[in-house]
mmCIF file of C-alpha atoms in Angstrom:
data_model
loop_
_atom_site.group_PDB
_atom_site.id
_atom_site.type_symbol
_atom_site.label_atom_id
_atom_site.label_comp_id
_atom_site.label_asym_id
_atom_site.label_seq_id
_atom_site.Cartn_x
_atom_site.Cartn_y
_atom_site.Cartn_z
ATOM 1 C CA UNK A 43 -127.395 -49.130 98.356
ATOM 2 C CA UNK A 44 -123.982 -49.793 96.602
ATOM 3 C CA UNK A 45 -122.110 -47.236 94.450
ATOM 4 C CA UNK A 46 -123.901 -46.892 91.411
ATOM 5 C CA UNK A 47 -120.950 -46.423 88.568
ATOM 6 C CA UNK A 48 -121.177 -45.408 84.893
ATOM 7 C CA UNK A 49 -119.200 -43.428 82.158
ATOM 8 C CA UNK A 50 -119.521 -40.583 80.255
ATOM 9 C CA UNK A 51 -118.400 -40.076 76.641
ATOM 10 C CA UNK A 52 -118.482 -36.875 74.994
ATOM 11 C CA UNK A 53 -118.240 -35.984 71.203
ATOM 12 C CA UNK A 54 -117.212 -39.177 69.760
ATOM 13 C CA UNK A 55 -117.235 -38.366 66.395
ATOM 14 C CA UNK A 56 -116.722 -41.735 64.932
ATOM 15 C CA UNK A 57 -114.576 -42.648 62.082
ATOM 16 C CA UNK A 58 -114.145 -38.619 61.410
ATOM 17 C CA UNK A 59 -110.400 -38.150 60.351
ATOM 18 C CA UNK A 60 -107.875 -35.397 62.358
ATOM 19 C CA UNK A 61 -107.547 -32.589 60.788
ATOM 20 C CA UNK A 62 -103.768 -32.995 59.860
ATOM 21 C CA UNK A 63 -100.884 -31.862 58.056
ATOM 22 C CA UNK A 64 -98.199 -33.616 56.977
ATOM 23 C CA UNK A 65 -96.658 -37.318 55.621
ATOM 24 C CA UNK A 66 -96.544 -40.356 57.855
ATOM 25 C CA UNK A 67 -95.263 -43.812 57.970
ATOM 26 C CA UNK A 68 -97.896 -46.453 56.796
ATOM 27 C CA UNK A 69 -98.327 -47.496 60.624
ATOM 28 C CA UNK A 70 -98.257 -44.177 61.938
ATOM 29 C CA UNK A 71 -100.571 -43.209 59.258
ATOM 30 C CA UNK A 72 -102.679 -46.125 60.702
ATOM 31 C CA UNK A 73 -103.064 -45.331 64.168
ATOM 32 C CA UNK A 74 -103.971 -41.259 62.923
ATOM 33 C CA UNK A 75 -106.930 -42.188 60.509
ATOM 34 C CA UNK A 76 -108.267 -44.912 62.672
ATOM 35 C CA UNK A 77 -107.776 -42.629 66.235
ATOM 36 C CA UNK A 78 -111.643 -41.781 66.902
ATOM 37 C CA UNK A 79 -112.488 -45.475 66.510
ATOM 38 C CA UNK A 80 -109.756 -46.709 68.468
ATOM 39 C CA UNK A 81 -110.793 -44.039 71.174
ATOM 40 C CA UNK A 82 -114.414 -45.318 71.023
ATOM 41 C CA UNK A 83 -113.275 -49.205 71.891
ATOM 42 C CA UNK A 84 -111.455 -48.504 74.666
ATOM 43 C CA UNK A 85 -114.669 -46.847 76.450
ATOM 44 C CA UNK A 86 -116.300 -49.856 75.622
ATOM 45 C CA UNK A 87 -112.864 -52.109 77.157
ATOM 46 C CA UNK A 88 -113.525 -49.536 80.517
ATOM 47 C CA UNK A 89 -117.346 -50.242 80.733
ATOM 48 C CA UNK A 90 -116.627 -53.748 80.658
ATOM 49 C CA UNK A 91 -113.442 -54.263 82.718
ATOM 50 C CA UNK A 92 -115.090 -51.405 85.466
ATOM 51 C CA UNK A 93 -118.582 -53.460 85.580
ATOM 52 C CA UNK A 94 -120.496 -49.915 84.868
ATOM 53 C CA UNK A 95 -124.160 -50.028 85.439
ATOM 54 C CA UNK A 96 -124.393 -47.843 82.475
ATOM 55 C CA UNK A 97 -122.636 -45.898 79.016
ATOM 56 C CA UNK A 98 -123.775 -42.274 78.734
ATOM 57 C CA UNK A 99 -123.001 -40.463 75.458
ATOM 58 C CA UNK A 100 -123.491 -36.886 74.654
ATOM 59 C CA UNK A 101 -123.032 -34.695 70.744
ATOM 60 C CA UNK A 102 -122.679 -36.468 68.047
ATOM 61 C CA UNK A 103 -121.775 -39.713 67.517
ATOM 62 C CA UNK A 104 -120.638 -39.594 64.380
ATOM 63 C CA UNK A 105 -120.654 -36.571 61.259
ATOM 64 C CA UNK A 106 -123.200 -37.252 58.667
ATOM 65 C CA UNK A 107 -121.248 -35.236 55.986
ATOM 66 C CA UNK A 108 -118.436 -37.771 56.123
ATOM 67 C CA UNK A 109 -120.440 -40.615 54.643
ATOM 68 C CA UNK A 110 -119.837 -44.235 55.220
ATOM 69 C CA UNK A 111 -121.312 -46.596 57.272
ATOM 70 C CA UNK A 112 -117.901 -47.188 59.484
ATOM 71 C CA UNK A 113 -119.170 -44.766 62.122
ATOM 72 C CA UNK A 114 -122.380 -45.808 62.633
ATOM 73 C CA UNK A 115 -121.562 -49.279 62.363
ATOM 74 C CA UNK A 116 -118.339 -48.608 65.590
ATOM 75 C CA UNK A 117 -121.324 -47.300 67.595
ATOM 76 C CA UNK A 118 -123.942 -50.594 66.273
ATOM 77 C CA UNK A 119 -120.963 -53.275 67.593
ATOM 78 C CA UNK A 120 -119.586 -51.524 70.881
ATOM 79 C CA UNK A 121 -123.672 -51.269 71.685
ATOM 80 C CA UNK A 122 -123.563 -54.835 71.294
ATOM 81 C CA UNK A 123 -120.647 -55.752 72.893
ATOM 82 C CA UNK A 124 -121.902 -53.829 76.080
ATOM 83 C CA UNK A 125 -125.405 -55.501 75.276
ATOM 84 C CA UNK A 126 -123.402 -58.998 76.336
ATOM 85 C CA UNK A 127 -123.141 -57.987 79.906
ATOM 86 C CA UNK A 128 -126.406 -56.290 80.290
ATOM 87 C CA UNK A 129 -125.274 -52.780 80.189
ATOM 88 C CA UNK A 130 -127.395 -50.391 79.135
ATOM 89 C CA UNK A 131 -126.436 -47.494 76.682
ATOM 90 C CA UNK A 132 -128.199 -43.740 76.616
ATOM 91 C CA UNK A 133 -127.291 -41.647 74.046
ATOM 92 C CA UNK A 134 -128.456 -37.849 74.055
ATOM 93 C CA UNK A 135 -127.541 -36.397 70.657
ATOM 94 C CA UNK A 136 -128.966 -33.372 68.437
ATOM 95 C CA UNK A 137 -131.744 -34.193 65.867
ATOM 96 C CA UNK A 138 -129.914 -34.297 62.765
ATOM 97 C CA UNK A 139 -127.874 -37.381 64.018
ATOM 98 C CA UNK A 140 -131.042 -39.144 63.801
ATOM 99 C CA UNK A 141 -132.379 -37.496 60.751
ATOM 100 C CA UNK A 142 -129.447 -39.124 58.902
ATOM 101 C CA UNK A 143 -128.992 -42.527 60.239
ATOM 102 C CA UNK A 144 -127.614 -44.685 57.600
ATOM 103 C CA UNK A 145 -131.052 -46.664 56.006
ATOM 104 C CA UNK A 146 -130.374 -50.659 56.688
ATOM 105 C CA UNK A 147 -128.680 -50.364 59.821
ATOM 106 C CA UNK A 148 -130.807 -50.876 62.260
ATOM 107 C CA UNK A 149 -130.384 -49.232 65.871
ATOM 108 C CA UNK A 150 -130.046 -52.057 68.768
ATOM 109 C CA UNK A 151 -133.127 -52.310 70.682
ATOM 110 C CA UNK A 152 -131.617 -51.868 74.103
ATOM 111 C CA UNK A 153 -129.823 -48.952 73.370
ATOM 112 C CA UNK A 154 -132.035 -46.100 74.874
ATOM 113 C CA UNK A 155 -132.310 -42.148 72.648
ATOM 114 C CA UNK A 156 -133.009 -39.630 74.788
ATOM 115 C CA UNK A 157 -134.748 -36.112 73.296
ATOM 116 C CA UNK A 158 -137.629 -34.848 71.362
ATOM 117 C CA UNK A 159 -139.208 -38.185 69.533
ATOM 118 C CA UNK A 160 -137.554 -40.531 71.860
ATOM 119 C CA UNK A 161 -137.549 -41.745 75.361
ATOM 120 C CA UNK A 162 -137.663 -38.955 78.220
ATOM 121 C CA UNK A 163 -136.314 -40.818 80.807
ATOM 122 C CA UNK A 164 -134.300 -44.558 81.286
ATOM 123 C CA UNK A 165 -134.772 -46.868 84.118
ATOM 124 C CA UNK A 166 -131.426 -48.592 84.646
ATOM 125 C CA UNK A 167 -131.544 -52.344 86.451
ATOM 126 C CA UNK A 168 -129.830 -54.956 87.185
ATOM 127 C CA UNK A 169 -130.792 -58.763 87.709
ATOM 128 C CA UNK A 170 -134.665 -57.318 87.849
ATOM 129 C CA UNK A 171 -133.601 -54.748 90.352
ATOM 130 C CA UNK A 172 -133.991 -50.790 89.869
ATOM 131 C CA UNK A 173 -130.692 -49.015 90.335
ATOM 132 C CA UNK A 174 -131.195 -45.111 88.990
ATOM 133 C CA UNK A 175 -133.430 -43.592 86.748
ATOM 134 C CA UNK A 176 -131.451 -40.994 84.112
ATOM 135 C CA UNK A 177 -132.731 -38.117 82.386
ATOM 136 C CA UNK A 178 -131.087 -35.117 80.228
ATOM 137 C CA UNK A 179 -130.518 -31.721 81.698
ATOM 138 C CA UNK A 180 -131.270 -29.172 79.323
ATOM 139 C CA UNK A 181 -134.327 -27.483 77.108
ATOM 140 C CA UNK A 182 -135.403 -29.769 74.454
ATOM 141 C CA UNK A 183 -132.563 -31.548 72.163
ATOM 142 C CA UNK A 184 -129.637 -29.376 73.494
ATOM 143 C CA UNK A 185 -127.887 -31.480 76.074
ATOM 144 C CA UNK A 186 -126.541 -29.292 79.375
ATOM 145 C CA UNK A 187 -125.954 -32.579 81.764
ATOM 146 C CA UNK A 188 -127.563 -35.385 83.193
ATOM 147 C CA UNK A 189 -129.896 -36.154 85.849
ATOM 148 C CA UNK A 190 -129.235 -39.458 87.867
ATOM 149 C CA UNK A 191 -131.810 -40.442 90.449
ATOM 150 C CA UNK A 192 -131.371 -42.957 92.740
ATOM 151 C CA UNK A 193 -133.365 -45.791 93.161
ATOM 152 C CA UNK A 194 -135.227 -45.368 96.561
ATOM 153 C CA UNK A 195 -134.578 -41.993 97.038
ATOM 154 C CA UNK A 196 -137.285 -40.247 98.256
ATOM 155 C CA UNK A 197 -136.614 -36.960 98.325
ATOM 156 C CA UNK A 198 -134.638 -34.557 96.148
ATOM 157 C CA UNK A 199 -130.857 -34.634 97.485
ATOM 158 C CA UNK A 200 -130.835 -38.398 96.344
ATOM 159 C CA UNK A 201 -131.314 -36.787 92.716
ATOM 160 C CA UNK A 202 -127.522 -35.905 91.104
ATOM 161 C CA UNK A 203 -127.364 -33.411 88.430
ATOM 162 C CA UNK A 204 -123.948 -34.115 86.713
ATOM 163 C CA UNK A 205 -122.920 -31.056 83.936
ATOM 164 C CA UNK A 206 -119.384 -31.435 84.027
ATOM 165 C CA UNK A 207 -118.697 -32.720 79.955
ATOM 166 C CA UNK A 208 -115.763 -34.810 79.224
ATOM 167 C CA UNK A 209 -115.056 -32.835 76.062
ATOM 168 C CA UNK A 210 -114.335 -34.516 72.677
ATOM 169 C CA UNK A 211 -113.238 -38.230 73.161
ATOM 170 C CA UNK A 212 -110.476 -38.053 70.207
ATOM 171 C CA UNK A 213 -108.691 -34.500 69.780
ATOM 172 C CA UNK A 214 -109.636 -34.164 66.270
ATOM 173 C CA UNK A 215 -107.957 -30.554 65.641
ATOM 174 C CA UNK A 216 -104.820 -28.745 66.590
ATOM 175 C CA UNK A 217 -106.260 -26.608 69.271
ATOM 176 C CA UNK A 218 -107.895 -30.003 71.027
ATOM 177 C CA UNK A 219 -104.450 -30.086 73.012
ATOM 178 C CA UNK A 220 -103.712 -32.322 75.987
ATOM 179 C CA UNK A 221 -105.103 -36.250 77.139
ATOM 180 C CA UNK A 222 -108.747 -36.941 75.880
ATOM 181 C CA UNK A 223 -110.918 -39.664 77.162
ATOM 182 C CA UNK A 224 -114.399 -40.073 78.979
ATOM 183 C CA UNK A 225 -115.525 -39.718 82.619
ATOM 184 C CA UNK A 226 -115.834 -42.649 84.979
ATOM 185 C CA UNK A 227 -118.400 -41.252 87.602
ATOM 186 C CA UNK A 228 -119.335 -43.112 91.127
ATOM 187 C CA UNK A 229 -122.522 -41.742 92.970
ATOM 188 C CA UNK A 230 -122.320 -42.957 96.761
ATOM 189 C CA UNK A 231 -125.907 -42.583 98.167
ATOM 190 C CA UNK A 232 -124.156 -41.104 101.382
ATOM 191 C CA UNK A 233 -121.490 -38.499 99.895
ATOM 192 C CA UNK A 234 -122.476 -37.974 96.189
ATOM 193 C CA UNK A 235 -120.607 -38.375 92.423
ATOM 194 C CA UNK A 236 -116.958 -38.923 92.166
ATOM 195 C CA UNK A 237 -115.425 -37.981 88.445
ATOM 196 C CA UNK A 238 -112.239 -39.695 87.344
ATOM 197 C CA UNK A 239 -110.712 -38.953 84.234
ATOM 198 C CA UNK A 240 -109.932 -42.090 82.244
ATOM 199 C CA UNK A 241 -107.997 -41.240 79.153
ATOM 200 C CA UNK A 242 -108.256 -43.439 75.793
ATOM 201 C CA UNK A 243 -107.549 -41.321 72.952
ATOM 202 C CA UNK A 244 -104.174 -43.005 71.076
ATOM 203 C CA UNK A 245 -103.536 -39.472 69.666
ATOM 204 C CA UNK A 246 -102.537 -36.185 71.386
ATOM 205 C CA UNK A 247 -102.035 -32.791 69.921
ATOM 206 C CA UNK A 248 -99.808 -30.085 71.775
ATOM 207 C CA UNK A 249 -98.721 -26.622 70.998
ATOM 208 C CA UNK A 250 -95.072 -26.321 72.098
ATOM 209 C CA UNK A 251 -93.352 -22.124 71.967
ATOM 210 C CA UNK A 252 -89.928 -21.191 71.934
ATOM 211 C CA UNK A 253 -87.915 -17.726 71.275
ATOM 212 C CA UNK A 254 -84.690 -17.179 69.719
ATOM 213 C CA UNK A 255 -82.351 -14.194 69.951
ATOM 214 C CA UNK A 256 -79.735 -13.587 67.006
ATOM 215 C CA UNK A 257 -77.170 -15.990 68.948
ATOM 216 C CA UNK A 258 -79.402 -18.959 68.642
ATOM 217 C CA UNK A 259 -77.741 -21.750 67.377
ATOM 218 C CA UNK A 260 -79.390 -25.122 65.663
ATOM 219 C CA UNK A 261 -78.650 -27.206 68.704
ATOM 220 C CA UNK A 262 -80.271 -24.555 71.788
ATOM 221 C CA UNK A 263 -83.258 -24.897 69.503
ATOM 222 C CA UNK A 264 -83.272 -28.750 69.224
ATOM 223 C CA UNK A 265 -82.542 -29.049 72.829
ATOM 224 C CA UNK A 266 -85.509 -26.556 74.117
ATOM 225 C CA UNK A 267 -88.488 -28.607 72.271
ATOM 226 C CA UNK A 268 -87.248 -31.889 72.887
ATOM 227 C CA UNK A 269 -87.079 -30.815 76.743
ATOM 228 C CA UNK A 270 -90.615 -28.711 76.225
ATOM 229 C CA UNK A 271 -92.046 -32.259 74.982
ATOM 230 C CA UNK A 272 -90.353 -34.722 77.794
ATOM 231 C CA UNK A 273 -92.498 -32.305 80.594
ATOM 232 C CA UNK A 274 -95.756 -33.011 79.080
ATOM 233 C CA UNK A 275 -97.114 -35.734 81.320
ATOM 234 C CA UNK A 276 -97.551 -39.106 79.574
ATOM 235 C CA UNK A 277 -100.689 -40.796 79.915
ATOM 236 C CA UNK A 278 -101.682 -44.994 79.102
ATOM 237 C CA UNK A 279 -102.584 -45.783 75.482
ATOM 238 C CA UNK A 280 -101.140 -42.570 73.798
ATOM 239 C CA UNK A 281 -98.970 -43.592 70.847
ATOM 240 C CA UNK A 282 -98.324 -40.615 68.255
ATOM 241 C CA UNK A 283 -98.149 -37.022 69.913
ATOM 242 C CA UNK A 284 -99.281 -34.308 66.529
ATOM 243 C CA UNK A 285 -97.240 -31.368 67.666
ATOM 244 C CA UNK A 286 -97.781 -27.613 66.711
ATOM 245 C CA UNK A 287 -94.345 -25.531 67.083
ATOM 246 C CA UNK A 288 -94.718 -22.392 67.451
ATOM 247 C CA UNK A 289 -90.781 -19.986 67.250
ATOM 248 C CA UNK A 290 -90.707 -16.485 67.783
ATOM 249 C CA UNK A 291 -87.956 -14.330 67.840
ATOM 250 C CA UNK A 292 -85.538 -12.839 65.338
ATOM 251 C CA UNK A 293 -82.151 -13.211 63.775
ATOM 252 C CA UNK A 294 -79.734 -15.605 61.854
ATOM 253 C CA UNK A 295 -81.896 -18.881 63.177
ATOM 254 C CA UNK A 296 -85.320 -17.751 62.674
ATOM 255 C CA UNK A 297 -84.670 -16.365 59.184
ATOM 256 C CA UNK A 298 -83.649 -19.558 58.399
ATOM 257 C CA UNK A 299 -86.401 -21.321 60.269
ATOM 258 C CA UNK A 300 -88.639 -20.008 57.325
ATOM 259 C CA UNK A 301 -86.698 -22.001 53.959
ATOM 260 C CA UNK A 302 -88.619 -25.525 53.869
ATOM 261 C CA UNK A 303 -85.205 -27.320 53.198
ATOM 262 C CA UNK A 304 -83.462 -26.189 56.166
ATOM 263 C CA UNK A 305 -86.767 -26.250 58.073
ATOM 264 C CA UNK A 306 -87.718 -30.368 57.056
ATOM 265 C CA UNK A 307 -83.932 -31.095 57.872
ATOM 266 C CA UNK A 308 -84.409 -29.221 61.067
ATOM 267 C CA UNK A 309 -87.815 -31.011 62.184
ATOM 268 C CA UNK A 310 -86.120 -34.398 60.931
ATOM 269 C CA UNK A 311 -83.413 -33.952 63.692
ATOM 270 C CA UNK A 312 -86.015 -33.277 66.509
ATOM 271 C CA UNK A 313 -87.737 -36.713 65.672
ATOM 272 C CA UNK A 314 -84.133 -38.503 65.586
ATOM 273 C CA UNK A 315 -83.608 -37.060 68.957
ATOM 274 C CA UNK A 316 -86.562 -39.803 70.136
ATOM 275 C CA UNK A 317 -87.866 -36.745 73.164
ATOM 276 C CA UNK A 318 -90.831 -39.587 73.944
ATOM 277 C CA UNK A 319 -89.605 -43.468 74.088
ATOM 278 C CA UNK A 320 -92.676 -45.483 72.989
ATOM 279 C CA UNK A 321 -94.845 -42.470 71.354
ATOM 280 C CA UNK A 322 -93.813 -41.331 67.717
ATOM 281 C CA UNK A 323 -93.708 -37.688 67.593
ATOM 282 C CA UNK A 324 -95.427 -35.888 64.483
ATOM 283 C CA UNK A 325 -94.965 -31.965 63.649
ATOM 284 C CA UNK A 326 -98.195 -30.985 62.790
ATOM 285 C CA UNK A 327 -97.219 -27.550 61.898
ATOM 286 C CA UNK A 328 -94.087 -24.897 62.379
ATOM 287 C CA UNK A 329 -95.076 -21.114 63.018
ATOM 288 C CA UNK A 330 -93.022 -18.283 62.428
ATOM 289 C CA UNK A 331 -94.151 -15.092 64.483
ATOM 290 C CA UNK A 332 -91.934 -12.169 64.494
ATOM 291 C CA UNK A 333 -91.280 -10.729 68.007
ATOM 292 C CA UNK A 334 -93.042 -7.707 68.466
ATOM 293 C CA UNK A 335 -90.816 -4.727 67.654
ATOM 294 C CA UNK A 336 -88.694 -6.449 65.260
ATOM 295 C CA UNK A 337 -88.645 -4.885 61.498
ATOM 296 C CA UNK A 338 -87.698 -6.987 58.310
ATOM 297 C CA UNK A 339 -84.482 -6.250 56.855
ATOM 298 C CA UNK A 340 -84.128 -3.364 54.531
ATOM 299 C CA UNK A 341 -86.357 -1.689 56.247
ATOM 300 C CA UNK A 342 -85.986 1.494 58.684
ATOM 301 C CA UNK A 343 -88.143 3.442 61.381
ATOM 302 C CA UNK A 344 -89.251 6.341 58.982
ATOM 303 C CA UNK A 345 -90.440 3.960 55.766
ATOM 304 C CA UNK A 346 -94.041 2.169 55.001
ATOM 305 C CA UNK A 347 -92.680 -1.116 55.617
ATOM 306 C CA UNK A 348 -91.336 -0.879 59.384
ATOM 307 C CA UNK A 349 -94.972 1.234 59.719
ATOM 308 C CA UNK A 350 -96.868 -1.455 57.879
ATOM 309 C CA UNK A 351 -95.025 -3.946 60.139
ATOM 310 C CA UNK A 352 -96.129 -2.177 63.329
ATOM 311 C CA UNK A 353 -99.885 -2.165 62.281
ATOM 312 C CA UNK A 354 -99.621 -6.175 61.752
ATOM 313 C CA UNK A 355 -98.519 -6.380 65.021
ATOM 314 C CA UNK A 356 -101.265 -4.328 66.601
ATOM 315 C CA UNK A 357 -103.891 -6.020 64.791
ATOM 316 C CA UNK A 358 -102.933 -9.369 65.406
ATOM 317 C CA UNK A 359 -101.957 -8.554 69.543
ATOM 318 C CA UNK A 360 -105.950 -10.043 70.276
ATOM 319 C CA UNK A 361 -106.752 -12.141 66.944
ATOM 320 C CA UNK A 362 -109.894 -14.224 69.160
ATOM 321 C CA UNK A 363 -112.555 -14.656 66.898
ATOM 322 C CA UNK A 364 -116.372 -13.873 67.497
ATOM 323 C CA UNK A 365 -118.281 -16.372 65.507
ATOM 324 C CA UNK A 366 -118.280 -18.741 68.287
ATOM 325 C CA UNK A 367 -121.207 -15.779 69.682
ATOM 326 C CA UNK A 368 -122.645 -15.538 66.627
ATOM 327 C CA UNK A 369 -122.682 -19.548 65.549
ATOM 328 C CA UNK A 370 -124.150 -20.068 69.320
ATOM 329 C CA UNK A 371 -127.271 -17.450 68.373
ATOM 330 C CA UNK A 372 -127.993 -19.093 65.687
ATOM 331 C CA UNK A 373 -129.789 -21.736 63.528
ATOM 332 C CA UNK A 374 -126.860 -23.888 62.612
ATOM 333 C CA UNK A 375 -125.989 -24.203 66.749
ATOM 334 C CA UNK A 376 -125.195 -28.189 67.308
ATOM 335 C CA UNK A 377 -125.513 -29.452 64.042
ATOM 336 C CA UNK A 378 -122.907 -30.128 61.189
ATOM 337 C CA UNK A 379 -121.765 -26.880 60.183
ATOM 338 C CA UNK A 380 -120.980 -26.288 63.706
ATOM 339 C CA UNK A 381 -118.398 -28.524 63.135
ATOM 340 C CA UNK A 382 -117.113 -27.407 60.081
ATOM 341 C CA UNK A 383 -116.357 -23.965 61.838
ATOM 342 C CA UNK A 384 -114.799 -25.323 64.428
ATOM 343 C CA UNK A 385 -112.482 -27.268 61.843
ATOM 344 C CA UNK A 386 -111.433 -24.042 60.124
ATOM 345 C CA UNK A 387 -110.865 -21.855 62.930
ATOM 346 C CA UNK A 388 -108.610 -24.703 64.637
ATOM 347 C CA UNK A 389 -106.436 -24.478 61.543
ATOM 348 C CA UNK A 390 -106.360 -20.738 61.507
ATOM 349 C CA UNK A 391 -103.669 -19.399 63.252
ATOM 350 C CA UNK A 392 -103.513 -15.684 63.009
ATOM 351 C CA UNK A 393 -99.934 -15.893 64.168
ATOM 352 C CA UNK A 394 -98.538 -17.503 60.736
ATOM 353 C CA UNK A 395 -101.049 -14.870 58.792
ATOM 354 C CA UNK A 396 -99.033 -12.072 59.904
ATOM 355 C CA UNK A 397 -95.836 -13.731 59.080
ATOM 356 C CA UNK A 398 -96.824 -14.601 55.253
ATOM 357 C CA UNK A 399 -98.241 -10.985 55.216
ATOM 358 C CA UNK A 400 -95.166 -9.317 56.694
ATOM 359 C CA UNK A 401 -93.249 -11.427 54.222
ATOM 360 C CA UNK A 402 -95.350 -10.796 51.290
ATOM 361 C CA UNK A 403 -95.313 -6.703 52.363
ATOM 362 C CA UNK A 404 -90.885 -6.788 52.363
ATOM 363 C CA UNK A 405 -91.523 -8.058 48.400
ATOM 364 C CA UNK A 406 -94.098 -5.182 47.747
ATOM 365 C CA UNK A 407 -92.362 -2.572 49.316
ATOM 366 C CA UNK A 408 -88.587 -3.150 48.496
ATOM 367 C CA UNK A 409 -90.265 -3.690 45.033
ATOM 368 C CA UNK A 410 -91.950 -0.050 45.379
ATOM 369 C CA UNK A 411 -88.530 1.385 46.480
ATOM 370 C CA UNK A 412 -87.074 -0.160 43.273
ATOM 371 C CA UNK A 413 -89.467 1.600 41.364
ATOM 372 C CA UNK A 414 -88.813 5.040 42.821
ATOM 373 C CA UNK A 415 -84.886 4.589 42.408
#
């Protein structure tokens, strides 16, 4: 039997915008809002140019709560484009995709829906011949894998149980960091599934650190995350690069670091400096954290500022948050509002909460010490 070949997708999300701060060129601006489409065509240009016996897609396809019919619609035409070449498409999703399929769009009839209501199993062939049948690992509508049997297989080790996921297809938040894309995976009959990572998402997000001491100048800053972004490891298709900076430290610099006009002019500089020929480089976001130890100024050992200071830093030393246990325990598990938490926490950073509250403490107190004068 030949290699039987198909690719996995993940999370696609469709037509849901990236949670990002921040003006861009119209172009730029473009490529940003459009990214989880874009993502979504180029699986479809890697099923077709790879001859894949079959699309697998897993989570949701698209967010109800955003409205439109653009997401539903992406899913409708790259269906049909695969639909051209006789490639067969099984989608595993939770209910409440389904529940809230736009009315008037109709799904393509040889697109296969795996779960509760729908199909339990699909055969996959080509030119009248059975290649696999494929199934969903997992209890009921929650998706843990997939099951891909080979055609003439008569015993179990011809049966591959694949629960390696992809992860989203388009990085939609800030914590979503590194090359996203979907799974190419080959079963030989004789040695078993090969996964290759294939990425296709035209937007990247990364979280780049950096200290400074009080002889920091301008330039060792500029210099450190321009270098920090050139060893990031470029991958095909990416085009903007939504960076997160994150500067710890103390002194002259990093006071500075914290007035917006000195901070844009700063940021301008690091995108004139061009660290990534071909990708336009986007801050995303600039975090102060103090370094641990440090004290605000005006501020000694013995008062409640410098003791207020040290209880920030304790607190925030492990900031990880539990409703990830919680959210998975409960009713709204896979389903929309699973997504909205996911949103917020990826643009909480507990970091930049103890800076505004350290900052917001030096007004209180010095104001408290004016008082008592």
């Amino acid at each position: 039997m030949d290699t039987f070949r198909c690719i996995h997708a993940s999370r696609l999300l469709l037509d849901h915008q990236l949670h990002v701060a921040g003006e861009f060129e119209p172009a730029v601006r473009k490529i940003v809002e459009d990214a989880a489409l874009t993502a979504f065509d180029r699986v479809i240009d890697e099923a077709l140019l790879r001859e894949v016996d079959c699309l697998l897609i897993s989570g949701d396809c698209f967010d109800p709560g955003d409205g439109g019919l653009r997401g539903p619609a992406a899913l409708v035409r790259g269906i049909g484009r695969l639909a051209e070449r006789d490639t067969a498409v099984i989608v595993h999703s939770s209910p409440h995709l389904w529940s809230n399929w736009p009315a008037g769009l109709r799904w393509p009839p040889h697109a296969h829906r795996l779960g509760i209501g729908f199909e339990t199993s699909v055969s996959i062939t080509r030119e009248g011949k059975l290649l696999a049948t494929i199934s969903a690992d997992g209890h009921g509508d929650r998706h843990a894998g997939w099951q891909i049997r080979l055609a003439e297989a008569a015993d179990e080790g011809r049966t591959f149980h694949l629960t390696d996921d992809p992860g989203p297809l388009q990085g939609l938040r800030a914590d979503e960091t590194g090359p996203h894309g979907c799974s190419l995976i080959e079963i030989d009959p004789a040695t078993g599934p090969r996964q290759t990572r294939v990425p296709v998402a035209p937007v990247r997000w990364e979280h780049c650190a950096a200290a400074v001491a009080t002889d920091s100048t301008r330039d060792d800053l500029l210099q450190e995350l321009a270098s920090q972004l050139e060893q990031f490891p470029r991958y095909t298709g990416e085009e903007v690069r939504l960076v997160t900076w994150t500067v710890s430290g103390y002194g002259p610099l990093w006071e500075r670091l914290a007035q917006p006009g000195f901070q844009n002019d700063f940021l301008d500089e690091l995108t004139l400096l061009n660290p990534l020929s071909g990708v336009t480089v986007q801050t995303h976001a600039l975090q102060l954290h103090a370094a641990p130890g440090s004290h605000w100024p005006h501020s000694t050992t013995e008062d409640l500022g410098a003791d207020f200071a040290v209880r920030l830093d304790e607190r925030f030393a492990r900031h990880d948050s539990p409703w990830r246990e919680y959210l998975a325990d409960s009713a709204l598990h896979d389903g929309p509002w699973e997504v909205k938490f996911e949103t917020l926490s990826g643009e909480l950073d507990a970091g930049e909460l103890a800076y505004d509250a350290r900052r917001l403490a030096m007004h209180w107190f010095a104001a408290q010490e004016e008082l008592s004068s």
